[in-house]
PDB file of C-alpha atoms in Angstrom:
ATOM      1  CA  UNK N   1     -10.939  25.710  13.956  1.00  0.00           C
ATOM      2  CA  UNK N   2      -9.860  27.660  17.099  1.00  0.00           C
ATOM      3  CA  UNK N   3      -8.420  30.798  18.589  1.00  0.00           C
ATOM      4  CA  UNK N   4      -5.146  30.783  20.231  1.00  0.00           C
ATOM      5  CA  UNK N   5      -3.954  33.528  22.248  1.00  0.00           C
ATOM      6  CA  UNK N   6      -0.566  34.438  22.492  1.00  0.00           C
ATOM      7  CA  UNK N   7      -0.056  36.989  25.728  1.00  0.00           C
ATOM      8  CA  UNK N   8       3.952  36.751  25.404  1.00  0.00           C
ATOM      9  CA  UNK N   9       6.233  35.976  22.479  1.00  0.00           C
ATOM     10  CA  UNK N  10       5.592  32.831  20.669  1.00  0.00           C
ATOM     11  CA  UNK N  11       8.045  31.160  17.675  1.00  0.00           C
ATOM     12  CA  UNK N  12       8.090  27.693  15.871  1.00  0.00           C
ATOM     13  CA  UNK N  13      11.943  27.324  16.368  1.00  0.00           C
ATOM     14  CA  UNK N  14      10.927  24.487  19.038  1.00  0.00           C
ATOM     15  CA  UNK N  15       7.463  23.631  18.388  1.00  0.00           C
ATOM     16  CA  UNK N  16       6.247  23.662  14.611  1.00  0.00           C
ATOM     17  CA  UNK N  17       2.866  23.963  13.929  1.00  0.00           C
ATOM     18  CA  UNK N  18      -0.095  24.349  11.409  1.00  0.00           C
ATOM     19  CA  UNK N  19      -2.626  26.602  11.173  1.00  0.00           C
ATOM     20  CA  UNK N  20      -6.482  25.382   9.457  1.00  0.00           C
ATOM     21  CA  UNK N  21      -9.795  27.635  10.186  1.00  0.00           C
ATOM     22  CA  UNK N  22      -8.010  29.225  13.214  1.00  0.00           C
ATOM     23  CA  UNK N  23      -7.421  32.620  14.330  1.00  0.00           C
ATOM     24  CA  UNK N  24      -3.646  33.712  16.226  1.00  0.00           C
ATOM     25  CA  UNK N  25      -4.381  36.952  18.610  1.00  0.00           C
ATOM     26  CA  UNK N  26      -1.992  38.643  20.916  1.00  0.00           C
ATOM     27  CA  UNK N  27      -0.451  40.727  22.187  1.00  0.00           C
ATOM     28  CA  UNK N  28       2.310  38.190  20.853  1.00  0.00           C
ATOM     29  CA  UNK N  29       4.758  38.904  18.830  1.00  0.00           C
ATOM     30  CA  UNK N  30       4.698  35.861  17.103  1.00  0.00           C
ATOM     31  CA  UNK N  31       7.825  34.377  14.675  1.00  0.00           C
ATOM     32  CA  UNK N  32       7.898  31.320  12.316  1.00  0.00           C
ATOM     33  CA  UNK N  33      11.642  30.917  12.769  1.00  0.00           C
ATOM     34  CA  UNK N  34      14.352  30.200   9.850  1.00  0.00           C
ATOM     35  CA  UNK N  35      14.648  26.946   8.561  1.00  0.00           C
ATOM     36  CA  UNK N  36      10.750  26.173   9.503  1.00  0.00           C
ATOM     37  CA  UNK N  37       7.549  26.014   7.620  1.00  0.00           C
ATOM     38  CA  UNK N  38       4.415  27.909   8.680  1.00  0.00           C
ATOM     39  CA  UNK N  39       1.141  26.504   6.697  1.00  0.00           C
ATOM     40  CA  UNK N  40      -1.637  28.924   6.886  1.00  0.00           C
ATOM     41  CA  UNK N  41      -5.045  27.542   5.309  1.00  0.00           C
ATOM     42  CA  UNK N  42      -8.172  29.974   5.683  1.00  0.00           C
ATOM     43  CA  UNK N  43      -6.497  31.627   9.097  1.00  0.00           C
ATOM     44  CA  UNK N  44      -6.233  34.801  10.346  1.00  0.00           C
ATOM     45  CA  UNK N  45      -2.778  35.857  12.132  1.00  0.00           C
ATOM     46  CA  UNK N  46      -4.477  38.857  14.545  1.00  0.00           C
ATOM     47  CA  UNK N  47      -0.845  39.522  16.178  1.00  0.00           C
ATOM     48  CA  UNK N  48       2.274  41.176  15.258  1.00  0.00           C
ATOM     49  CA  UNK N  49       4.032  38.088  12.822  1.00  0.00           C
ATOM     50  CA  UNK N  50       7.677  37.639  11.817  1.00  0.00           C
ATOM     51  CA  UNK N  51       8.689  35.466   9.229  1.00  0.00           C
ATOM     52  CA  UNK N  52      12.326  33.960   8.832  1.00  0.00           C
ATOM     53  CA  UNK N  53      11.567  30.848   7.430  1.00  0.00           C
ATOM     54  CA  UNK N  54       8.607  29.416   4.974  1.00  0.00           C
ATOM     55  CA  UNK N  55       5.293  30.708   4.967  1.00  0.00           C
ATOM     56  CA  UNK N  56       2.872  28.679   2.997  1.00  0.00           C
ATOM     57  CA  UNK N  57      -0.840  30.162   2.427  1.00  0.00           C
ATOM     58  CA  UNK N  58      -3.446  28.631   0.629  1.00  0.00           C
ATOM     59  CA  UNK N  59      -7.175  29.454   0.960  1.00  0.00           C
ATOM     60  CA  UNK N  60      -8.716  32.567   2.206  1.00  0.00           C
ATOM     61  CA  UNK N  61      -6.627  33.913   4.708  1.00  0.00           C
ATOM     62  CA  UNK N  62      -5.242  37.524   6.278  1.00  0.00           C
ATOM     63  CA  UNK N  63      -2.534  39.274   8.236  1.00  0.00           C
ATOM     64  CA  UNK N  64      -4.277  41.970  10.557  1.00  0.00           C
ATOM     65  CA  UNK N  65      -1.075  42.314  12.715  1.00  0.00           C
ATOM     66  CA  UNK N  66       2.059  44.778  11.821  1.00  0.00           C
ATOM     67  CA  UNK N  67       4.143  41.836   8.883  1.00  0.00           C
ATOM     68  CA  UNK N  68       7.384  41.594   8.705  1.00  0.00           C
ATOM     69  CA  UNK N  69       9.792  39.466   6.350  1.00  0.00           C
ATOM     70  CA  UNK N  70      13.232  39.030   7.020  1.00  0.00           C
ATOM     71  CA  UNK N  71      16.131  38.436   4.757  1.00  0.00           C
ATOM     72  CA  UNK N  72      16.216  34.544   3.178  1.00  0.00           C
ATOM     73  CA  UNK N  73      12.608  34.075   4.227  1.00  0.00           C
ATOM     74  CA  UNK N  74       9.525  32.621   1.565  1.00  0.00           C
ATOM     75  CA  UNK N  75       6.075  33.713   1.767  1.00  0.00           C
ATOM     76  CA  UNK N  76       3.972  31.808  -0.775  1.00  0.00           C
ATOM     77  CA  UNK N  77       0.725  32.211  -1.480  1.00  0.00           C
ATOM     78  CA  UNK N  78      -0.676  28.827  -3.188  1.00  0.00           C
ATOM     79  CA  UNK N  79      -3.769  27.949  -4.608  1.00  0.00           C
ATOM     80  CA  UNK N  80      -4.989  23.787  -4.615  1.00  0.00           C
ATOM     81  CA  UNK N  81      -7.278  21.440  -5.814  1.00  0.00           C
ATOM     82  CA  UNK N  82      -8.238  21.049  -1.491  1.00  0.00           C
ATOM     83  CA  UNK N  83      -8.202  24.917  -1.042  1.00  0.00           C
ATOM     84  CA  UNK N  84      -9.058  26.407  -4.496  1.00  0.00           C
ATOM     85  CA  UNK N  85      -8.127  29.572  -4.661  1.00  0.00           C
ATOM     86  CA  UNK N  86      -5.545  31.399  -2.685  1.00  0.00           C
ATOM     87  CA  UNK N  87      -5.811  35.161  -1.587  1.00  0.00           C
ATOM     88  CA  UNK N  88      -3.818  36.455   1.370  1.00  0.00           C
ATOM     89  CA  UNK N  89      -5.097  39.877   3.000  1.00  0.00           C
ATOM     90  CA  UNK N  90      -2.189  41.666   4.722  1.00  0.00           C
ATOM     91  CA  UNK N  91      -3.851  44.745   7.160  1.00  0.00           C
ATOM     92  CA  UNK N  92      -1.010  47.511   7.037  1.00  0.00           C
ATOM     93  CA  UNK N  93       1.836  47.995   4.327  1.00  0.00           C
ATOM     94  CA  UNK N  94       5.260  46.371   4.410  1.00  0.00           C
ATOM     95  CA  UNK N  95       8.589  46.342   3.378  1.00  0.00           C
ATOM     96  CA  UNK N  96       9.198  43.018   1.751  1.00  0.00           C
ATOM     97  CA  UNK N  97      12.897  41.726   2.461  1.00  0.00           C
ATOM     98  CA  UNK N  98      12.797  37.625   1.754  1.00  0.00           C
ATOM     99  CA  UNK N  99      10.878  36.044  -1.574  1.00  0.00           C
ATOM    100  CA  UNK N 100       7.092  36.670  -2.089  1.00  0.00           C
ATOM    101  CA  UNK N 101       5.631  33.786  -4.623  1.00  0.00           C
ATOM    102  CA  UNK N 102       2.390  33.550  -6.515  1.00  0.00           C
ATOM    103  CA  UNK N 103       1.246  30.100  -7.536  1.00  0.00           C
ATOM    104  CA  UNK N 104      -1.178  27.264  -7.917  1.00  0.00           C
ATOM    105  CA  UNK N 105      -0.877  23.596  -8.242  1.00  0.00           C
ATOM    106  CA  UNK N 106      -3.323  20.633 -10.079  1.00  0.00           C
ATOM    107  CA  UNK N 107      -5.897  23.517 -10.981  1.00  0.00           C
ATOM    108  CA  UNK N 108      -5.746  26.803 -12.328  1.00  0.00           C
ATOM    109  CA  UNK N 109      -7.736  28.493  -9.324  1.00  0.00           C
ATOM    110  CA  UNK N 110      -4.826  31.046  -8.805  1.00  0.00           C
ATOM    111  CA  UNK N 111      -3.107  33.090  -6.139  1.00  0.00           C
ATOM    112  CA  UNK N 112      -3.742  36.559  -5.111  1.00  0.00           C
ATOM    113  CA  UNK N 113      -1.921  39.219  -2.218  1.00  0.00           C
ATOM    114  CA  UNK N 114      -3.738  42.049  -1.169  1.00  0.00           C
ATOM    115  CA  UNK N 115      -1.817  44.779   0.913  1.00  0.00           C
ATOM    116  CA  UNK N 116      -5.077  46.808   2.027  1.00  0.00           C
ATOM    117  CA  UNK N 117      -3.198  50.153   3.544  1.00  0.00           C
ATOM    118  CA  UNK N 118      -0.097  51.536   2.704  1.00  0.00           C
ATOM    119  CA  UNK N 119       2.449  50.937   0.474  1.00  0.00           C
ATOM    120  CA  UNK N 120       3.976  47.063  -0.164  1.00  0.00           C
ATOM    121  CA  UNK N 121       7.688  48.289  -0.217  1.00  0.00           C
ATOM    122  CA  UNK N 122       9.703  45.170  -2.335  1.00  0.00           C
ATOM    123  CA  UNK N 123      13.018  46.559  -0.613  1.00  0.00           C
ATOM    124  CA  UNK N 124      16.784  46.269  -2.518  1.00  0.00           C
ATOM    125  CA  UNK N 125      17.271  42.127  -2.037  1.00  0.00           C
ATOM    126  CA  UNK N 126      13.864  41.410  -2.124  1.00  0.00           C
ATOM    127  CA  UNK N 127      12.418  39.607  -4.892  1.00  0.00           C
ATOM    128  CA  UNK N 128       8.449  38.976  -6.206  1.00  0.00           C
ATOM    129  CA  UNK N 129       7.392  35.990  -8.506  1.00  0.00           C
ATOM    130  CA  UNK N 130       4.500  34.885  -9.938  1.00  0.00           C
ATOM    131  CA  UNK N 131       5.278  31.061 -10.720  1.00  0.00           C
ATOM    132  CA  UNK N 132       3.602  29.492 -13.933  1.00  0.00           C
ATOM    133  CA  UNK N 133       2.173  26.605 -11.872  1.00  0.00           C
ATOM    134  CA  UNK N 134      -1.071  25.377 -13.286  1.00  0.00           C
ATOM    135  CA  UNK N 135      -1.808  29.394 -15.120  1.00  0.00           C
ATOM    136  CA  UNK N 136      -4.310  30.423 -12.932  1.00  0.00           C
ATOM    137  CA  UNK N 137      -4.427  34.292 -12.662  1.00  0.00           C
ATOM    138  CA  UNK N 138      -1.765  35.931 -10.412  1.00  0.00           C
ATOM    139  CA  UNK N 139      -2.807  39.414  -8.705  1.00  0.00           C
ATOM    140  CA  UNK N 140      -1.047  41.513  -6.439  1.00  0.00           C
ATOM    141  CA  UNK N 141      -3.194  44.575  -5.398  1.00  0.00           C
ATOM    142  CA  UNK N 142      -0.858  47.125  -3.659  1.00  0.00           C
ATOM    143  CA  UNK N 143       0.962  50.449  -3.991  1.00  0.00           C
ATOM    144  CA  UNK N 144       4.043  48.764  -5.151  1.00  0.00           C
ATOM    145  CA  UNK N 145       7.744  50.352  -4.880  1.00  0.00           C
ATOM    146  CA  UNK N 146      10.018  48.368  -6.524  1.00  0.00           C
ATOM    147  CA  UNK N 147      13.120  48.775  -5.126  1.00  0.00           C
ATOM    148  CA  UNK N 148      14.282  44.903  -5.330  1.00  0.00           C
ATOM    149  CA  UNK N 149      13.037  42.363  -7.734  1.00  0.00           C
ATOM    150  CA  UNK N 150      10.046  41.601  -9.934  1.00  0.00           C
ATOM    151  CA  UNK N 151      10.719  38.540 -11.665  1.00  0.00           C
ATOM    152  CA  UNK N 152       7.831  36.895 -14.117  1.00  0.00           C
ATOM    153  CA  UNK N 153       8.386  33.366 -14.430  1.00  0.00           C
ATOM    154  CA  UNK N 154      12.419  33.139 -15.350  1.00  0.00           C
ATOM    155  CA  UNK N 155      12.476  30.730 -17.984  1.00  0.00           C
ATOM    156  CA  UNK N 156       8.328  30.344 -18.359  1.00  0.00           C
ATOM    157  CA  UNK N 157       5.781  32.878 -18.909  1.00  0.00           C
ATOM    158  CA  UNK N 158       2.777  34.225 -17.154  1.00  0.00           C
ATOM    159  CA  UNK N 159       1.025  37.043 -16.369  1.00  0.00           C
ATOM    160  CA  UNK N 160       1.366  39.339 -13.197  1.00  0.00           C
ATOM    161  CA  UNK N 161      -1.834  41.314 -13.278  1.00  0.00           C
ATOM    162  CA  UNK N 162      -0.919  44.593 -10.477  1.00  0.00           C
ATOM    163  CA  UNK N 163      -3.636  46.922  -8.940  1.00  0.00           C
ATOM    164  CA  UNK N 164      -2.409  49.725  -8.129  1.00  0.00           C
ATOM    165  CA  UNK N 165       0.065  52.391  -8.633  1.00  0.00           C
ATOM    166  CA  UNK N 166       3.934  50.862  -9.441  1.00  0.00           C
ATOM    167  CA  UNK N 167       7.236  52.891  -8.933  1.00  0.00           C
ATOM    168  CA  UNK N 168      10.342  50.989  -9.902  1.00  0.00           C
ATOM    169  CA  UNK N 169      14.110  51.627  -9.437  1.00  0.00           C
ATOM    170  CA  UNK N 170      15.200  47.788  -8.823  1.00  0.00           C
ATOM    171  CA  UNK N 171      14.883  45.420 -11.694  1.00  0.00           C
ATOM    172  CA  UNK N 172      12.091  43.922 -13.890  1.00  0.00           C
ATOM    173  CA  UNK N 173      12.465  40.383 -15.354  1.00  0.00           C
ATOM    174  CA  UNK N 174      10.566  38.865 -18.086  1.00  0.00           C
ATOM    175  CA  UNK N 175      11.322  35.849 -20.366  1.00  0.00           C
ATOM    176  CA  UNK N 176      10.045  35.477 -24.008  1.00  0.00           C
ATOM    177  CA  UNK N 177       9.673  31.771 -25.252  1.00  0.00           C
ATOM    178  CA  UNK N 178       7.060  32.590 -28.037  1.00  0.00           C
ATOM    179  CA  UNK N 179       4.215  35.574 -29.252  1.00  0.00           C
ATOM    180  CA  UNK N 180       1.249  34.860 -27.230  1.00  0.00           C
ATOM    181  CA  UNK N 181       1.890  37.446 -23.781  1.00  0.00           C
ATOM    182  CA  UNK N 182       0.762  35.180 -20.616  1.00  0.00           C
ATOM    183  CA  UNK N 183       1.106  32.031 -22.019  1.00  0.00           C
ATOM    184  CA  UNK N 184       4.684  32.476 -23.902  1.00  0.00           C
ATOM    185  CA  UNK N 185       6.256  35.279 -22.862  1.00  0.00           C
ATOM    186  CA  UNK N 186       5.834  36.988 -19.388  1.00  0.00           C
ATOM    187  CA  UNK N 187       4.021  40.487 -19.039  1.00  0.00           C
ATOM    188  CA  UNK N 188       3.500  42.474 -16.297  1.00  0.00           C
ATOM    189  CA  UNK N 189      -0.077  44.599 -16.509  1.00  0.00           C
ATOM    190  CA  UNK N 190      -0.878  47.074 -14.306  1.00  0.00           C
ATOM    191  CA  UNK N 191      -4.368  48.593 -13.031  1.00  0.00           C
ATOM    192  CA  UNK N 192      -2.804  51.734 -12.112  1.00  0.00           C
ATOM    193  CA  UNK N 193       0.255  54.186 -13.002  1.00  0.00           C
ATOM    194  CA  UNK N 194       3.759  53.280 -13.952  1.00  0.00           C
ATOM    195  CA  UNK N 195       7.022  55.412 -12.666  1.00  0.00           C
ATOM    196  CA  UNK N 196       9.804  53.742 -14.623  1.00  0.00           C
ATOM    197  CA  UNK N 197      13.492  53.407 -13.442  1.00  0.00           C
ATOM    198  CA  UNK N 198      16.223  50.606 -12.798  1.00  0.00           C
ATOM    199  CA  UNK N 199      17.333  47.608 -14.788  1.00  0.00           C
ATOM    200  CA  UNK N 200      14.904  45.715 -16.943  1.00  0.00           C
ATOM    201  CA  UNK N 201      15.965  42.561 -18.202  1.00  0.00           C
ATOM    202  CA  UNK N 202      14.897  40.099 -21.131  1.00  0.00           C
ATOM    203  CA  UNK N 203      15.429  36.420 -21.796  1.00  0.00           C
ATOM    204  CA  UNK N 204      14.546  33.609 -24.069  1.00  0.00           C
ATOM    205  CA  UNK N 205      13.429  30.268 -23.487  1.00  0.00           C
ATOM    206  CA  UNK N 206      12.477  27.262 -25.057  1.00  0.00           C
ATOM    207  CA  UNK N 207      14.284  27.063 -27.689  1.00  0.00           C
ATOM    208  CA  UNK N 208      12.467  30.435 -28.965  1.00  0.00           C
ATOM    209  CA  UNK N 209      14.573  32.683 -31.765  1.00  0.00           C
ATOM    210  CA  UNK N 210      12.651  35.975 -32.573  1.00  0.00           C
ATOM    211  CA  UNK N 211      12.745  37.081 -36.288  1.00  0.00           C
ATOM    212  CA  UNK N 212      12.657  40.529 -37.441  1.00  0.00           C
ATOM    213  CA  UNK N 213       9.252  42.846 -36.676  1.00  0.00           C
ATOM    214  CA  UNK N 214       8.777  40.221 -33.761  1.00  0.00           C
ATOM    215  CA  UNK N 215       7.530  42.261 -31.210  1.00  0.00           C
ATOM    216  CA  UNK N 216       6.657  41.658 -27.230  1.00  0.00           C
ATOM    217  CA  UNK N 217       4.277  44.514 -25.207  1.00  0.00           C
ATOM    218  CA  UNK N 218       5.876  43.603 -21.175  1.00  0.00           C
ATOM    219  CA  UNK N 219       4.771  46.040 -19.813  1.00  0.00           C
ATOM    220  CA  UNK N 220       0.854  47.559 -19.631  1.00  0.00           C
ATOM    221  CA  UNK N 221      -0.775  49.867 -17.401  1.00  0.00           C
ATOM    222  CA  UNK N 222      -4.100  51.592 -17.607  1.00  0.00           C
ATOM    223  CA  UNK N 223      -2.941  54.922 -16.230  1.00  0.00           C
ATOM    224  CA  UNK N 224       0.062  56.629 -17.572  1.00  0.00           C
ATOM    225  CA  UNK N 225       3.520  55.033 -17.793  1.00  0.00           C
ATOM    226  CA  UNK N 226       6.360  57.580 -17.647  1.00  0.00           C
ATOM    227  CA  UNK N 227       9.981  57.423 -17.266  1.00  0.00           C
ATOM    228  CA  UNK N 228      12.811  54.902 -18.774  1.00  0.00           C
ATOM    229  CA  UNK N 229      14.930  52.193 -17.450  1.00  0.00           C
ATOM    230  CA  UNK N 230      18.158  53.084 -16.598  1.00  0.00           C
ATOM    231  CA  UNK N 231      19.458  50.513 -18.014  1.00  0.00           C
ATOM    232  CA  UNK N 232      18.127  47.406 -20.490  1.00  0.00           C
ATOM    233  CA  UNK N 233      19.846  43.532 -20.538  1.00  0.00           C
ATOM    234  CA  UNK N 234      17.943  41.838 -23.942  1.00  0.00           C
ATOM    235  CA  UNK N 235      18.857  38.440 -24.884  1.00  0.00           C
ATOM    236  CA  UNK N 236      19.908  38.728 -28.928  1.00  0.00           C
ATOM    237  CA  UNK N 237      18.334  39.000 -31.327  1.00  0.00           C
ATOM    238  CA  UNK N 238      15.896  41.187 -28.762  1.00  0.00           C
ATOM    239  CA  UNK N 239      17.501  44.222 -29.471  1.00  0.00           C
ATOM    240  CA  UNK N 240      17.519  48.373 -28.054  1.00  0.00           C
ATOM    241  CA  UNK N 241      15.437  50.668 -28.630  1.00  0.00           C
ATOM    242  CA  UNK N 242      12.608  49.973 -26.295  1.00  0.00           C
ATOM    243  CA  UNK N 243       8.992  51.342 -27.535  1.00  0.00           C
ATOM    244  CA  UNK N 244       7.437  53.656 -24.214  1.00  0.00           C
ATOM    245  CA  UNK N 245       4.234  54.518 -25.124  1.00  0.00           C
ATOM    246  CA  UNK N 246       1.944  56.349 -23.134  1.00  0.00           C
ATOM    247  CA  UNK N 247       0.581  52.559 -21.710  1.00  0.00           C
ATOM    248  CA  UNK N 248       3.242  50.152 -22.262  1.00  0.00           C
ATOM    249  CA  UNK N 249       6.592  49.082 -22.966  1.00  0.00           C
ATOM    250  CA  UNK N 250       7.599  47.040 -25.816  1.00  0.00           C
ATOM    251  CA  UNK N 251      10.818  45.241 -26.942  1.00  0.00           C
ATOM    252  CA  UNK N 252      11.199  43.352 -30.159  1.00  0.00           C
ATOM    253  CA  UNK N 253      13.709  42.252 -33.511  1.00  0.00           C
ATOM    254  CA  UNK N 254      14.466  45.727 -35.480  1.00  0.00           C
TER     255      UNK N 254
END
């Protein structure tokens, strides 16, 4: 519950610290340094912020400064019983080149990133999750460019609700482990318009075999989806061709 100014560059490489009700200004720069861990609970980072190690938010917090993620880093966004819900406001848009996660632990009070202005560029390398946890609701409200990784719970399922327009040329992931979208196989749904391109690829888990007319809607938006993956990776008996509609993407058991 205090405000610490920063008037020259500041990192946690020697001194680690922990951040609760407070507010970092500048001019900074300031860097959580590889191989540390950053908490962040209902803070406010005011000054340019680097991370190279682990940045863990829960609560209501925000980024106002310019954000940037380096290769190998983790910025997870985590909601708890202690800090219900998690929603991290970043100011300006980024290019994302670590691991962003969405989660929540003991209760299902979810996890939520906002990227206010400009676009959230998920660069080639970089990789977005939205981990099962305890199923809370996992939103990411950006103009995303996928250039990286969108992963939806490898080996689980969930849903990664998006707001906002979505352009893809990396790779989508998705598992299927039953027939209920969410809660047995992964879907990504999207307030906004989908540009399709790049790799998608689709597992199974749990022991779950598909039978014929079995089919799985991944992919949703509420403006137009247009475009095809360049390539598709389906786990038999999943099998090509993909159903594009004008909203979605299916894949299923011819």
């Amino acid at each position: 519950s205090t405000t610490v100014n920063l008037p020259v560059a500041f990192s946690t490489a020697t001194i680690a610290i922990t951040l609760a009700s407070a507010t970092v200004t500048g001019p900074g720069p300031f860097t959580n340094a590889a191989g540390q861990t950053l908490v962040v609970q209902s803070s406010t980072l005011a000054t340019p912020f680097t991370n190279q190690g682990t940045v863990v938010v829960r609560g209501t917090s925000a980024i106002t400064g310019a954000l940037t993620t380096t290769a190998g880093s983790l910025l997870q966004v985590v909601g708890t019983a202690s800090a219900s819900s998690a929603a991290l406001t970043v100011a300006s848009g980024f290019t994302n080149l670590g691991t962003i996660e969405l989660t929540d632990v003991g209760l299902t009070y979810g996890a939520a990133l906002t990227v206010t202005t400009g676009p959230l560029v998920n660069a080639a390398g970089g990789t977005i999750r939205p981990l099962p946890g305890a199923n809370g609701p996992r939103t990411l409200s950006a103009q995303l460019d996928n250039q990286g990784t969108i992963a939806v719970s490898p080996g689980a399922a969930t849903t990664l609700t998006i707001n906002g327009n979505v352009t893809t040329s990396g790779t989508l992931a998705v598992d299927v482990g039953g027939l209920t979208a969410g809660s047995q196989y992964g879907r990504i749904a999207i307030n906004g318009t989908l540009t399709l391109g790049g790799t998608l690829n689709v597992g199974l888990f749990g022991g779950f075999v598909p039978v014929s007319t079995n089919t799985f809607t991944i992919l949703t938006s509420s403006g137009a989806t247009t475009g095809t993956f360049t390539a598709a990776n389906l786990t038999a008996p999943l099998a090509l061709p993909l159903t594009y509609a004008a909203n979605s993407v299916t894949v299923g058991v011819p």
